[in-house]
PDB file of C-alpha atoms in Angstrom:
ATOM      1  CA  UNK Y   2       0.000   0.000   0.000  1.00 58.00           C
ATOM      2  CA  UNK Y   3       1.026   3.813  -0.081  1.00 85.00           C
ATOM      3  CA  UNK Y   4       3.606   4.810   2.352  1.00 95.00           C
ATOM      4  CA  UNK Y   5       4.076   7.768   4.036  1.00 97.00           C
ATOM      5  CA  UNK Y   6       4.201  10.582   1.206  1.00 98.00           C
ATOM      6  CA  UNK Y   7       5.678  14.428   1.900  1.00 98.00           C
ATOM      7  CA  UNK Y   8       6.068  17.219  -0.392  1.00 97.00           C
ATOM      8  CA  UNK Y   9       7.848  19.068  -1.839  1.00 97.00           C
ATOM      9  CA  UNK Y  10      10.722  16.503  -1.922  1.00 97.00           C
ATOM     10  CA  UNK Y  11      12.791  19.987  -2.361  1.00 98.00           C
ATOM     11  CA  UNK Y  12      12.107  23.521  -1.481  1.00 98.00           C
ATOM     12  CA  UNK Y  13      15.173  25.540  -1.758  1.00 98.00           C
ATOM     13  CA  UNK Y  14      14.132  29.490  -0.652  1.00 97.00           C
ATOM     14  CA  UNK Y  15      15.034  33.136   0.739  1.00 97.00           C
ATOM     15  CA  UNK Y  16      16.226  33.846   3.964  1.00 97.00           C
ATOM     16  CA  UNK Y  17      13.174  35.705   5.709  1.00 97.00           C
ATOM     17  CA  UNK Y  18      10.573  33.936   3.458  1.00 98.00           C
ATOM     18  CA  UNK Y  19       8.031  31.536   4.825  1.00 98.00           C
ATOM     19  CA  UNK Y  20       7.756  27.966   3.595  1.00 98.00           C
ATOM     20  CA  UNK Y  21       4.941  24.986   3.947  1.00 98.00           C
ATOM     21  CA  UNK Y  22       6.024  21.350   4.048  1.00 98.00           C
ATOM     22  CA  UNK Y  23       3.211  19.202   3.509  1.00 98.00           C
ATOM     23  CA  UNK Y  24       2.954  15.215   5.106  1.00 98.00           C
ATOM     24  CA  UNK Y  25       0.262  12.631   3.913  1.00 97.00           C
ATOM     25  CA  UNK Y  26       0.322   9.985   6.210  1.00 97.00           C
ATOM     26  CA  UNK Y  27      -0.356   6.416   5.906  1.00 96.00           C
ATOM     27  CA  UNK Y  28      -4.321   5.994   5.704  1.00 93.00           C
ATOM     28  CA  UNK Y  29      -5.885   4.904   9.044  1.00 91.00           C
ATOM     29  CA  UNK Y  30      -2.792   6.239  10.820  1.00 94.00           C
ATOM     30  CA  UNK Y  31      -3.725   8.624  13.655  1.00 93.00           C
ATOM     31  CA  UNK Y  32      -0.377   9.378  14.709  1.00 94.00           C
ATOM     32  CA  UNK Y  33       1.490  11.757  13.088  1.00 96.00           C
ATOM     33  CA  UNK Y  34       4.682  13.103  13.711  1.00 96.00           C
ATOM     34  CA  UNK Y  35       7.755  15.427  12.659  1.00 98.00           C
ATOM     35  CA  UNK Y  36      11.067  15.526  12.768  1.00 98.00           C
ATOM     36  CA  UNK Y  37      14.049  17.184  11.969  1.00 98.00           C
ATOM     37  CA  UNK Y  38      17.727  16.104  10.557  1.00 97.00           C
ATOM     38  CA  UNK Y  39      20.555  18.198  10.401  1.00 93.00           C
ATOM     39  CA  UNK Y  40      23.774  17.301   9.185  1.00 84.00           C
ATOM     40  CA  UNK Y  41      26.038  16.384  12.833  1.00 73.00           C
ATOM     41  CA  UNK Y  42      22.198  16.681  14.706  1.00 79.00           C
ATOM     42  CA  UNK Y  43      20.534  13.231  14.121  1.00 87.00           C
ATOM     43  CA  UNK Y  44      17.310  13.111  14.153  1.00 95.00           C
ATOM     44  CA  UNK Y  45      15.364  15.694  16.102  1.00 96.00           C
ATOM     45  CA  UNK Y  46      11.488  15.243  17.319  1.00 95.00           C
ATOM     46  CA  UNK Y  47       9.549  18.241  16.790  1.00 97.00           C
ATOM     47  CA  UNK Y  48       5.854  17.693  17.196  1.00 96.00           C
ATOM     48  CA  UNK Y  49       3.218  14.983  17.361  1.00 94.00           C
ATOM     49  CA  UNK Y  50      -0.614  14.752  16.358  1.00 93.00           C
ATOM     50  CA  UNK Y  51      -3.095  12.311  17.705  1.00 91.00           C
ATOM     51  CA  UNK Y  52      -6.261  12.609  15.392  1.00 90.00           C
ATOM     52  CA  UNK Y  53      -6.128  16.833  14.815  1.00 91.00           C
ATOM     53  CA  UNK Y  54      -4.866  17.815  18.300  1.00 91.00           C
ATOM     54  CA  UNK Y  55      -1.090  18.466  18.750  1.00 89.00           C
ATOM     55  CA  UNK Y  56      -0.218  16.826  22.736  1.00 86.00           C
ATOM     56  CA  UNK Y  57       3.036  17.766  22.863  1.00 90.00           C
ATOM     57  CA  UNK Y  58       5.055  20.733  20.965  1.00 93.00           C
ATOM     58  CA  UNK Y  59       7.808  20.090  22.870  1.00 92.00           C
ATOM     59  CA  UNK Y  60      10.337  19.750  19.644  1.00 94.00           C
ATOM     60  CA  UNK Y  61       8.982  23.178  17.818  1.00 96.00           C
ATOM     61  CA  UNK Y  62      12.681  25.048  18.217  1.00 95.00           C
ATOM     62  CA  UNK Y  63      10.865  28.619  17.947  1.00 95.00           C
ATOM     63  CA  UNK Y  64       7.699  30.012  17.537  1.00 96.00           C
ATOM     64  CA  UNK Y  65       8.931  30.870  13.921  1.00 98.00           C
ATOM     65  CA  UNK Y  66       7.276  26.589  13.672  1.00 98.00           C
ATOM     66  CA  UNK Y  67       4.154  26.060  13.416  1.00 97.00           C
ATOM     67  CA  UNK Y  68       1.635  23.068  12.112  1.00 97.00           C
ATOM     68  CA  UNK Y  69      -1.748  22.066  11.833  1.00 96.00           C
ATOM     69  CA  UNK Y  70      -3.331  18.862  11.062  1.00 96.00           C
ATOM     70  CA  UNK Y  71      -6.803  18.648   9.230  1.00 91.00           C
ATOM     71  CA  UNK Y  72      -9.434  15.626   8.897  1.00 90.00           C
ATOM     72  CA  UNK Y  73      -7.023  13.940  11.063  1.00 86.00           C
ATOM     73  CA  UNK Y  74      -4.909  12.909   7.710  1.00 93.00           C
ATOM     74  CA  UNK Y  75      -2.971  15.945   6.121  1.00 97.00           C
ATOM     75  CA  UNK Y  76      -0.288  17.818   7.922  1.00 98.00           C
ATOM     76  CA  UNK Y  77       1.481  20.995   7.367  1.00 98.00           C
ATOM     77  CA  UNK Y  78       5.001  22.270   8.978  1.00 98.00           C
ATOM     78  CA  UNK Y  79       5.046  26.291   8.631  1.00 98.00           C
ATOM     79  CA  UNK Y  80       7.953  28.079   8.783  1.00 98.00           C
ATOM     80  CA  UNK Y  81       7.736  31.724   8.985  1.00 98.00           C
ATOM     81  CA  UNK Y  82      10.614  34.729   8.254  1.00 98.00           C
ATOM     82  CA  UNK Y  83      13.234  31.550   7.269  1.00 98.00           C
ATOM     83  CA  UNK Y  84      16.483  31.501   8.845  1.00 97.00           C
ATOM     84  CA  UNK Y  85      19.887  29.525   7.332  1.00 95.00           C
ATOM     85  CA  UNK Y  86      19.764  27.463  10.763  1.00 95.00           C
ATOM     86  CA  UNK Y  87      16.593  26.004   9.319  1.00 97.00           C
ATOM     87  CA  UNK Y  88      18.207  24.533   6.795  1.00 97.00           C
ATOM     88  CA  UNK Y  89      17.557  20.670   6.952  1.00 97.00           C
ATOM     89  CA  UNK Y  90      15.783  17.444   5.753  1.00 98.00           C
ATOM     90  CA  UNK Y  91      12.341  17.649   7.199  1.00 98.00           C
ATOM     91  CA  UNK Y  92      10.482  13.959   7.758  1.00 98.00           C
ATOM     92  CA  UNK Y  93       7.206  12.891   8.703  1.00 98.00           C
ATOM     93  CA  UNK Y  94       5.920   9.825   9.947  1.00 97.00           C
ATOM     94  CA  UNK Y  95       2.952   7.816  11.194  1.00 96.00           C
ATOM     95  CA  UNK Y  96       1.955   5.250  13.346  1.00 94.00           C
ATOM     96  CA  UNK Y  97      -1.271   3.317  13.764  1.00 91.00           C
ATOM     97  CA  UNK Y  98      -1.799   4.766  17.197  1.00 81.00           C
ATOM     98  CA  UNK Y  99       0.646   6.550  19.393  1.00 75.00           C
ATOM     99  CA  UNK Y 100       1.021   3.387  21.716  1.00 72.00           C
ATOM    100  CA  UNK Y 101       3.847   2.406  22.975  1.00 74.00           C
ATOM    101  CA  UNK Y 102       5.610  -0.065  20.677  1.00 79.00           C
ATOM    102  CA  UNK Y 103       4.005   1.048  17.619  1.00 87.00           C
ATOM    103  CA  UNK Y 104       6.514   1.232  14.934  1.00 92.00           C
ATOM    104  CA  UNK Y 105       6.781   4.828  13.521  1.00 95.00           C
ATOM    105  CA  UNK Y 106       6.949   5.040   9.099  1.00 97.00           C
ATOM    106  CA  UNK Y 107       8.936   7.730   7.598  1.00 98.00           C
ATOM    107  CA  UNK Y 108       8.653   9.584   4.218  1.00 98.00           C
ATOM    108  CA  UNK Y 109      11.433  10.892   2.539  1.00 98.00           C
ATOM    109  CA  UNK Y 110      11.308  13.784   3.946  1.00 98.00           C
ATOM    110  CA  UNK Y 111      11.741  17.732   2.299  1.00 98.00           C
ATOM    111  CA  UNK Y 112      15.366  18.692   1.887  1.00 97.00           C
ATOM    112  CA  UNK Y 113      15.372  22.465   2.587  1.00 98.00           C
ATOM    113  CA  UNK Y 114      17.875  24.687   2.282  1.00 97.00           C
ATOM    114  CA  UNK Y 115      17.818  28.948   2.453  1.00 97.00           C
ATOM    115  CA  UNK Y 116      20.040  30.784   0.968  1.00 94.00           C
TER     116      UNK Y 116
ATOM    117  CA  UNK P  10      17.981  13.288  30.183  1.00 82.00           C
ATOM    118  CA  UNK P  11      17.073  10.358  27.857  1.00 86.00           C
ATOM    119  CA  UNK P  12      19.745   9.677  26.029  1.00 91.00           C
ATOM    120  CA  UNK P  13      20.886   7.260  23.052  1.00 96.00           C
ATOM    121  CA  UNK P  14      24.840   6.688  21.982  1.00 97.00           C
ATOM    122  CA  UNK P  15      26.033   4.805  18.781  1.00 98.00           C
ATOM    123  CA  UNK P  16      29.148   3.014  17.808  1.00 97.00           C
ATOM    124  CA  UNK P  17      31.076   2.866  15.981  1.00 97.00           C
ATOM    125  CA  UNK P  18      30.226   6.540  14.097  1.00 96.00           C
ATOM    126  CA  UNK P  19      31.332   4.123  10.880  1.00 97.00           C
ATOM    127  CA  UNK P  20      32.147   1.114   9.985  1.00 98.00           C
ATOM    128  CA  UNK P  21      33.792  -0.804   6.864  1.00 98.00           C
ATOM    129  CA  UNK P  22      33.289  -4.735   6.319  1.00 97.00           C
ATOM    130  CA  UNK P  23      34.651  -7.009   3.821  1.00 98.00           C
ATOM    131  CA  UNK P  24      31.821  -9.170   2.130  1.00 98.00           C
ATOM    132  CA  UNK P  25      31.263 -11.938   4.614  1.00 97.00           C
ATOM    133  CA  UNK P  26      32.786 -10.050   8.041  1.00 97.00           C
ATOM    134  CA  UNK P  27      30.416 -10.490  10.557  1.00 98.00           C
ATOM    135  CA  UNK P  28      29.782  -7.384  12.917  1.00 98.00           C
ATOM    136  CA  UNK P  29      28.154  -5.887  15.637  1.00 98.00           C
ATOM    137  CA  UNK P  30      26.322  -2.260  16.023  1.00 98.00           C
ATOM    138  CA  UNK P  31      26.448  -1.056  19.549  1.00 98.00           C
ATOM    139  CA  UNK P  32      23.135   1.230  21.206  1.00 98.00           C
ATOM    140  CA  UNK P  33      23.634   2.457  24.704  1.00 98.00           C
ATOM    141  CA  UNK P  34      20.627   4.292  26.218  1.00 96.00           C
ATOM    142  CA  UNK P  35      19.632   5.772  29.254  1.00 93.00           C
ATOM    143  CA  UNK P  36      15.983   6.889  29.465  1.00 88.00           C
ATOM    144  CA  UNK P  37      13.309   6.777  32.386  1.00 84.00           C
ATOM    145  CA  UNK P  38      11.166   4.045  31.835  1.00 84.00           C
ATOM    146  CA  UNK P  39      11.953   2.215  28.256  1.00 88.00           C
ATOM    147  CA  UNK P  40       8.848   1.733  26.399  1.00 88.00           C
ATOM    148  CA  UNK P  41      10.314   0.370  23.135  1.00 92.00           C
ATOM    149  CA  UNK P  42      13.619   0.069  21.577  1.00 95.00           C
ATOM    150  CA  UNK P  43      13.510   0.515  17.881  1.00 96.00           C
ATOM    151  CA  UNK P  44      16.250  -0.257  14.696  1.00 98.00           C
ATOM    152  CA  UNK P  45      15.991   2.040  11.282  1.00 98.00           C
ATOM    153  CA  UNK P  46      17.990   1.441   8.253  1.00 98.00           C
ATOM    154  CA  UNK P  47      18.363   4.817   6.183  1.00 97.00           C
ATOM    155  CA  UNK P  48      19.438   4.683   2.619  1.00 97.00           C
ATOM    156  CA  UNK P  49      20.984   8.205   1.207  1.00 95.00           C
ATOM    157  CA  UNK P  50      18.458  10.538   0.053  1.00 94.00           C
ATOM    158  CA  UNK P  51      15.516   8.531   2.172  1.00 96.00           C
ATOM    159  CA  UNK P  52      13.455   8.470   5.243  1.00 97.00           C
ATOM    160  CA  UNK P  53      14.249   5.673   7.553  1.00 98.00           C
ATOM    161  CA  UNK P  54      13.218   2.151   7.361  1.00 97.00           C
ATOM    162  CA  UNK P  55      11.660   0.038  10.154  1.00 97.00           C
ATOM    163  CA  UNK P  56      13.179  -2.971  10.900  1.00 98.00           C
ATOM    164  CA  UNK P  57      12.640  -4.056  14.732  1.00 95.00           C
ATOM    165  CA  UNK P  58      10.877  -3.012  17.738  1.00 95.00           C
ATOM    166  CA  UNK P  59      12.269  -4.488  20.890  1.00 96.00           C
ATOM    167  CA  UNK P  60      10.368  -4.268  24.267  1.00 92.00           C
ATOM    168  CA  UNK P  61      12.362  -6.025  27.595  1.00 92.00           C
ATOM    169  CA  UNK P  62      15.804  -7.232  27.922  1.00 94.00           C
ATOM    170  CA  UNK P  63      16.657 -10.407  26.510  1.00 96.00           C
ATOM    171  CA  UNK P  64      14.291  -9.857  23.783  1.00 96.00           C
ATOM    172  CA  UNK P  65      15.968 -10.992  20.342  1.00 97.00           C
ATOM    173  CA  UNK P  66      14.638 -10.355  16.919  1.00 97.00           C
ATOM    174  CA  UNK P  67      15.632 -11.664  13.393  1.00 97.00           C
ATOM    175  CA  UNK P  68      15.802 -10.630   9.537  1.00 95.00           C
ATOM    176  CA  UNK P  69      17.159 -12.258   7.214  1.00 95.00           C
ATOM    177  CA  UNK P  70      21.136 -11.324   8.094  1.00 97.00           C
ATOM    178  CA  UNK P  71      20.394  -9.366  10.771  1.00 98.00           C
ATOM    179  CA  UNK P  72      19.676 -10.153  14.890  1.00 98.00           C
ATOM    180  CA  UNK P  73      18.936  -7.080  17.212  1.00 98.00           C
ATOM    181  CA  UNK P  74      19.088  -8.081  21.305  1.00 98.00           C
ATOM    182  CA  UNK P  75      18.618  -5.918  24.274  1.00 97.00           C
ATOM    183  CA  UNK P  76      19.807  -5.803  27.635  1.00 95.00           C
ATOM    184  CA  UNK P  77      18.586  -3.462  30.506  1.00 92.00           C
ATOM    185  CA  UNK P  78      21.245  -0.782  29.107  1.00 94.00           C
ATOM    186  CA  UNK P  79      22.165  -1.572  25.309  1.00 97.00           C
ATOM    187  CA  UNK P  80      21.189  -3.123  22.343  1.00 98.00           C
ATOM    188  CA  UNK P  81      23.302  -4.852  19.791  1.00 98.00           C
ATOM    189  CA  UNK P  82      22.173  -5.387  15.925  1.00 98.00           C
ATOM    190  CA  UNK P  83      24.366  -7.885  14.300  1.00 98.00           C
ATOM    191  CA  UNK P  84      24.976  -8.045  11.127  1.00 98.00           C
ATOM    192  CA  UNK P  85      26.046 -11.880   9.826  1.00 98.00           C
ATOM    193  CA  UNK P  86      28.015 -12.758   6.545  1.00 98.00           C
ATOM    194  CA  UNK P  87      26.660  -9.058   5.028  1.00 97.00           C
ATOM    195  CA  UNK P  88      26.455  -8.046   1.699  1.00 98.00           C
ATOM    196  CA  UNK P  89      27.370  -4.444  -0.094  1.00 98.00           C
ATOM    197  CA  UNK P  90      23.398  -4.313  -0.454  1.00 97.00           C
ATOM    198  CA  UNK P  91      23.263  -3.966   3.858  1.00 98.00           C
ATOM    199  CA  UNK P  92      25.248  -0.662   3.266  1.00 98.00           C
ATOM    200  CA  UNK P  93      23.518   1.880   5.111  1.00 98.00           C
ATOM    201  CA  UNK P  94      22.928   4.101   8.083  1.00 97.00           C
ATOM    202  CA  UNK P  95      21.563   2.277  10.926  1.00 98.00           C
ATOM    203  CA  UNK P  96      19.730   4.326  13.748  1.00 98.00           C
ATOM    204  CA  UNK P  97      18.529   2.868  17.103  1.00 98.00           C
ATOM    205  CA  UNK P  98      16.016   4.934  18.888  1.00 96.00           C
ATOM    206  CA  UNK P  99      14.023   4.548  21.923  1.00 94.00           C
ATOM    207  CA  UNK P 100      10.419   5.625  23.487  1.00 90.00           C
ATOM    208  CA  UNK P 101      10.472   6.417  26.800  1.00 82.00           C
ATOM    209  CA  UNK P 102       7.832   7.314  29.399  1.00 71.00           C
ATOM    210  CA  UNK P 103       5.606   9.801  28.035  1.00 66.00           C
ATOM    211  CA  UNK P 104       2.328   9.315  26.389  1.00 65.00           C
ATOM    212  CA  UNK P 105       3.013  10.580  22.569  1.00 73.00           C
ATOM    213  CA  UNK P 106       5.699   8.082  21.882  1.00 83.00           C
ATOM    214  CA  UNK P 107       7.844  10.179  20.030  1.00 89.00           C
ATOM    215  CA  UNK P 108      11.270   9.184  19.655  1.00 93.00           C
ATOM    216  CA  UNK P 109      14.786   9.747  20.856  1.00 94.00           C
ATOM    217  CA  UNK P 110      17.339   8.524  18.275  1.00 96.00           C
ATOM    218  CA  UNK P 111      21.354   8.009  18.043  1.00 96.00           C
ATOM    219  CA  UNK P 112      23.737   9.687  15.668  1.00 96.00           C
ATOM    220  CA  UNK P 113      23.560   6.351  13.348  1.00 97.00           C
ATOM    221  CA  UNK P 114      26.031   4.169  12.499  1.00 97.00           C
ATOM    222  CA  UNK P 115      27.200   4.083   8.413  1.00 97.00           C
ATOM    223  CA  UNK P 116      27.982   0.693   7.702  1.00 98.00           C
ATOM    224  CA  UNK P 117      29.823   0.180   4.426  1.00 98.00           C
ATOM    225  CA  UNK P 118      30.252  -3.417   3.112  1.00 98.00           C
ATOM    226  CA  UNK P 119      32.842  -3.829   0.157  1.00 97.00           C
ATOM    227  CA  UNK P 120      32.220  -6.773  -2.213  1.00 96.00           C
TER     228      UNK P 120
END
């Protein structure tokens, strides 16, 4: 079946300009998640979804982030006024719930990069 | 803190050399350790959940076992197709099961 799908797959842009980074999940999945990996960083959580809700923000590094879920399928990462720190490969994943043991499914993520 | 460490950073094998990945966490109440394979240019790949020490799981070449502070993925008799990243990452005691991961290890296998 269809995996995880994100888009664009590139998005190269303007320091100071906003960007959206779009996530289709895995249908049926009602967790969603992002993440964040920068060269030397690994692989940083940033926020989760359960249904349309968003339980823990924890990850968000500024309130420059921002993201919305809708019909409990479709996600959106906002970045506003784009710095060169931001610079990274964005991923997405879901999971069938957010229970413990529940195996997580990646996209391929949006390579960003501001110039 | 929760934490997760990786090593080696890298690692070359000969066709046929078997090998061991190392993952050393600490985190406050393990909920699940996990193994991801990441090919260049793509999101990571599930390939084993692990839940209590002395748990063991199999894939074709490859075993992943956990103790109460590490988990080992071994690789046996590997091929230049198991090249990769491999990440180990853990959920810990919160509800939204995000996860924590290591730094990876890049395994390169040379025919």
């Amino acid at each position: 079946g269809a995996g995880v799908s994100q888009s664009p797959s590139n998005k190269v842009t303007e320091k100071g300009k906003d960007v959206e980074l779009r996530c289709d999940p895995i249908s049926g999945h009602t967790a969603l998640y992002w993440y964040r990996q920068s060269l030397g960083q690994g692989l940083e959580f940033l926020i989760y979804f359960q249904g349309n809700s968003a339980p823990d923000k924890s990850g968000l590094p500024s309130d420059r982030f921002s993201a919305e879920r809708t019909g409990g399928s479709v996600s959106t990462l906002t970045i506003q006024r784009t710095q060169q720190e931001d610079s990274a490969v964005y991923l997405c994943a879901s999971s069938l719930a957010a229970g413990f043991g529940q195996p997580q499914h990646f996209g391929d993520g949006t390579r960003l990069s501001i110039l | 803190e929760d934490q997760v460490t990786q090593s080696p950073e890298a690692l070359r094998l000969q066709e046929g050399e078997s090998s061991s990945l190392n993952c050393s966490y600490t985190v406050s109440g393990l909920r699940g350790l996990f193994w991801y394979r990441q090919d260049p240019g793509k999101g990571p790949e599930f390939l084993f959940t692990l839940y209590s020490a002395g748990e063991e799981k199999e894939k074709e070449r490859l075993k992943a076992t956990l103790t109460k502070k590490e988990s080992f993925l071994h690789i046996t008799a590997p091929k230049p197709e198991d090249s990769a990243t491999y990440l180990c990452a853990v959920q810990a005691g919160s509800n939204t099961g995000k996860l924590i991961f290591g730094q990876g290890t890049t395994l390169q296998v040379k025919p």
